[in-house]
mmCIF file of C-alpha atoms in Angstrom:
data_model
loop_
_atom_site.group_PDB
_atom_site.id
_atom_site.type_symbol
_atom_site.label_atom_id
_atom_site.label_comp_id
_atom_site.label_asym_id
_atom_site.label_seq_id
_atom_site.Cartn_x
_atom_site.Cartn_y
_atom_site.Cartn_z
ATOM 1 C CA UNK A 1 -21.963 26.948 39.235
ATOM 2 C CA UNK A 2 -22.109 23.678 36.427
ATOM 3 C CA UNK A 3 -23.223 20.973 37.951
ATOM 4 C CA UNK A 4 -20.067 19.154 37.056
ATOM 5 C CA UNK A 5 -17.824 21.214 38.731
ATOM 6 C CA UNK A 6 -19.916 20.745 41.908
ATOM 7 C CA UNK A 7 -19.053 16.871 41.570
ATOM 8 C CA UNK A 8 -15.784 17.255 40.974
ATOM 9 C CA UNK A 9 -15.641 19.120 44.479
ATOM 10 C CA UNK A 10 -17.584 16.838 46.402
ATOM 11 C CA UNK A 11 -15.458 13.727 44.496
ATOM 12 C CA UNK A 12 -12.354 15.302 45.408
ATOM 13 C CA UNK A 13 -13.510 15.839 49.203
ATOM 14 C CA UNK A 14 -14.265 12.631 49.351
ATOM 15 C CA UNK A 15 -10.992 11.030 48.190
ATOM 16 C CA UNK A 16 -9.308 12.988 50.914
ATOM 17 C CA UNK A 17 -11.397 11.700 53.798
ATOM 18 C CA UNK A 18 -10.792 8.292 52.361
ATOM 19 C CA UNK A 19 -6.837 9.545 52.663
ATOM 20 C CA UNK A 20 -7.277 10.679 56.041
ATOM 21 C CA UNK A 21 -9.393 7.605 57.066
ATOM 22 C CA UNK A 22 -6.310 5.537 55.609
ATOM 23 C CA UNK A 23 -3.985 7.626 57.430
ATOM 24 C CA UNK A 24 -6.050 6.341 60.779
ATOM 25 C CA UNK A 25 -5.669 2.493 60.008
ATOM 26 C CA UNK A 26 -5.372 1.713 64.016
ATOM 27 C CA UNK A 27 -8.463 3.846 64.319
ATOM 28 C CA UNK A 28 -10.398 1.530 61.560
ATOM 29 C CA UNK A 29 -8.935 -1.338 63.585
ATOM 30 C CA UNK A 30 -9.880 -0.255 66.945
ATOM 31 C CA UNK A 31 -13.807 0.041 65.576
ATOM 32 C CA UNK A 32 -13.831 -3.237 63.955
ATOM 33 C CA UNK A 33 -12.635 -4.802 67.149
ATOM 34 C CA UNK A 34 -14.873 -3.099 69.934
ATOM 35 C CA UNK A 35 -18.024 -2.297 67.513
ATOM 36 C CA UNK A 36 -18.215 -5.538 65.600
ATOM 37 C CA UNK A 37 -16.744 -8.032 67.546
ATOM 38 C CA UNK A 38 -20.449 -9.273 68.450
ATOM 39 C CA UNK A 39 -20.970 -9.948 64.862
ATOM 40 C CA UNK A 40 -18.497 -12.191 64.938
ATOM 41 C CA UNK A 41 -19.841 -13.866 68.100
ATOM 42 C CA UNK A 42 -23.837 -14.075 67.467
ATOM 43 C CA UNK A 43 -23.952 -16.539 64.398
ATOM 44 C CA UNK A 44 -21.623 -19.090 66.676
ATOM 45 C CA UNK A 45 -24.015 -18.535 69.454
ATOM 46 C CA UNK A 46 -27.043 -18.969 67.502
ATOM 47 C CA UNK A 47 -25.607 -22.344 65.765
ATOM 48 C CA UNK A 48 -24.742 -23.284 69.422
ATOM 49 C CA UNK A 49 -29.291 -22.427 70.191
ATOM 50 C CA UNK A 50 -30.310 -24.007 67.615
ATOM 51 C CA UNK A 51 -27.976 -27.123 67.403
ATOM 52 C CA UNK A 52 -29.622 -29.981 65.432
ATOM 53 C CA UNK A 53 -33.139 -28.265 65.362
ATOM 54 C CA UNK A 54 -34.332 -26.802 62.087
ATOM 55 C CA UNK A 55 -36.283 -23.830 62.998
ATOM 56 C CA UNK A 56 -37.505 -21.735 65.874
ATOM 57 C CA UNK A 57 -40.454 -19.687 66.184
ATOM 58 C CA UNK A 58 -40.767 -20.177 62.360
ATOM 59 C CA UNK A 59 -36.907 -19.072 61.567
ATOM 60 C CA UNK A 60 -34.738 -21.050 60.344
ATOM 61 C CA UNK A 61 -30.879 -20.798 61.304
ATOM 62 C CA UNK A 62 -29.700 -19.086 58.365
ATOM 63 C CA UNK A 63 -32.630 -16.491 58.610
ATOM 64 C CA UNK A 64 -31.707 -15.813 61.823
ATOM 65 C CA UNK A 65 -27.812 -15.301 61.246
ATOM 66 C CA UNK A 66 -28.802 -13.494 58.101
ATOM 67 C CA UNK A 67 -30.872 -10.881 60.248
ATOM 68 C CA UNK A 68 -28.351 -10.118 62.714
ATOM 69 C CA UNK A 69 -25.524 -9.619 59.481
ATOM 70 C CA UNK A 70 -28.242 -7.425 57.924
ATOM 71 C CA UNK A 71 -28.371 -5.161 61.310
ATOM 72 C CA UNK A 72 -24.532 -3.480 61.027
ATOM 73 C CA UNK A 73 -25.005 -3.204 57.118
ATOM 74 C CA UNK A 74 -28.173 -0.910 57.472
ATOM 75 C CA UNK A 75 -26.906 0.769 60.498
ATOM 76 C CA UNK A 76 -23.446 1.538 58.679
ATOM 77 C CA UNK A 77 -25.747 3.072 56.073
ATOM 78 C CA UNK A 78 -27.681 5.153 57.890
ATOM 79 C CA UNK A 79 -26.321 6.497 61.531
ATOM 80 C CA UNK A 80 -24.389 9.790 60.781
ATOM 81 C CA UNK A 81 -23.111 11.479 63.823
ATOM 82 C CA UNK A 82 -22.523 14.578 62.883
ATOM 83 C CA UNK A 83 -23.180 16.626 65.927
ATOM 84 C CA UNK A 84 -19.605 14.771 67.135
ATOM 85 C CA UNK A 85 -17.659 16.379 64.588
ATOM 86 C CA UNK A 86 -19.194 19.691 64.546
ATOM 87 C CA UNK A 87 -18.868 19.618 68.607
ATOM 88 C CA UNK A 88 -15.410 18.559 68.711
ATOM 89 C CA UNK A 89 -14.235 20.999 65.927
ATOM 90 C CA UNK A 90 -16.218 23.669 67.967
ATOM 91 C CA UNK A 91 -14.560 22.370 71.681
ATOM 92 C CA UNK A 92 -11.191 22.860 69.596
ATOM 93 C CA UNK A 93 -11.058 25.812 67.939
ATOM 94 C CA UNK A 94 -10.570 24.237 64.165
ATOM 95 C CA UNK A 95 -14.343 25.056 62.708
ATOM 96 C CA UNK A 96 -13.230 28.499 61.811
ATOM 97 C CA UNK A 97 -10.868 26.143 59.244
ATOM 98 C CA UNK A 98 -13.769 25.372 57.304
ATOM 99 C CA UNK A 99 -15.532 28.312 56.698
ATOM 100 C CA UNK A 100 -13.241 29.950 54.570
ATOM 101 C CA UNK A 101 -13.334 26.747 52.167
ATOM 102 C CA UNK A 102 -15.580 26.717 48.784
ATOM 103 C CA UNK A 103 -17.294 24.309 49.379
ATOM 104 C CA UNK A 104 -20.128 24.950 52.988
ATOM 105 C CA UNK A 105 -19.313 23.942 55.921
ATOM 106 C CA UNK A 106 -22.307 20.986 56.448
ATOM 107 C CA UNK A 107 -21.802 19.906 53.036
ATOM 108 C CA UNK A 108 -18.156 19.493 53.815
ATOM 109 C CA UNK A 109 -18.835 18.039 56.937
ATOM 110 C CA UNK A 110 -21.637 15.794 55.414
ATOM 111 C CA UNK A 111 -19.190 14.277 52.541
ATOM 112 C CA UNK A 112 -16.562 13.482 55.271
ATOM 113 C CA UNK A 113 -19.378 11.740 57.345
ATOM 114 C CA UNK A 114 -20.272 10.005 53.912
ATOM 115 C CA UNK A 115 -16.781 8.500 52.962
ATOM 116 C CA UNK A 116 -16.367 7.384 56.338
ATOM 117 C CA UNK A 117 -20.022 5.712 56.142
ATOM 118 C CA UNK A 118 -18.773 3.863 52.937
ATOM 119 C CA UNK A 119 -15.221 3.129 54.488
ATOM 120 C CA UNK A 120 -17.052 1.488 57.216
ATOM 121 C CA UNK A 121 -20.291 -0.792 55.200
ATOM 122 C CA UNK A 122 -17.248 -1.662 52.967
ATOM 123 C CA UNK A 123 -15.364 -3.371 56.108
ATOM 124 C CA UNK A 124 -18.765 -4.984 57.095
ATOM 125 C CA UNK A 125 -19.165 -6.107 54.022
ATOM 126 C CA UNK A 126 -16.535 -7.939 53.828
ATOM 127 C CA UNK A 127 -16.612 -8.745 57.333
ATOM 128 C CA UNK A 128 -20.100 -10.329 56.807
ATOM 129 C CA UNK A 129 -18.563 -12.215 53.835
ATOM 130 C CA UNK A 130 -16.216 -13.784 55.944
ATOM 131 C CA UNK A 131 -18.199 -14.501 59.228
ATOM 132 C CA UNK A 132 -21.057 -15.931 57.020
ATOM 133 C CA UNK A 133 -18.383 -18.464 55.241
ATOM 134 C CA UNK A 134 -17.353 -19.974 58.561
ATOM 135 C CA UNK A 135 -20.977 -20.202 60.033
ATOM 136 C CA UNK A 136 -22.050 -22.064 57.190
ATOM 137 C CA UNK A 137 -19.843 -24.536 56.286
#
């Protein structure tokens, strides 16, 4: 199979989990409340430690709020959970859906898990953007 139509696939199975993770806005709500809610908490608590002193244990403040912004970036990046999916569409009944499909089954499952990823570092991106505004002025 050309290598382009292979991307075409994958692009187009992407653009419909981004559809279906807009369809789920109070879903994309509910995570950035509950799972993120301490990055919005940790920089005011670390201006509150290190109040008017410069640096502890050789970091500065913004190194320090800087680390804990880099944390949910990476780990946006790079958890997949995979095994949830596959279990839940196995506990329901709806993997046999997906076999039948051109494209494989863990590939399919994989580029879901991927648009979501980037759905999600996008939000902490521009949460971070935000957060790190107010902690620094």
């Amino acid at each position: 199979m050309p290598i382009r139509t292979t991307l075409n696939k994958f692009a187009k199975v992407i653009s419909i989990h981004f559809a279906e993770g807009m369809m789920y806005r109070a879903r994309l709500l509910v995570w950035l409340v509950s799972d993120i809610v301490w990055m919005l908490v940790i920089p005011f608590i670390w201006a509150v430690v290190y109040g008017s002193t410069n640096a502890i244990g050789g970091y500065d403040r913004q190194m320090m709020i800087s680390y804990f912004f880099f944390i949910p970036f990476i780990q946006s990046l790079v958890t997949y959970y995979h095994y949830w999916t596959i279990h839940v569409q196995i506990k329901e009944g709806t993997m046999a859906n997906y076999l039948t499909r051109p494209i494989g089954y863990l590939t399919f499952t994989t580029l879901g898990e991927t648009a979501y990823r980037w759905w999600q570092t996008l939000s902490v991106i521009l949460l971070m953007f935000i957060v790190y505004r107010l902690t620094l002025e």
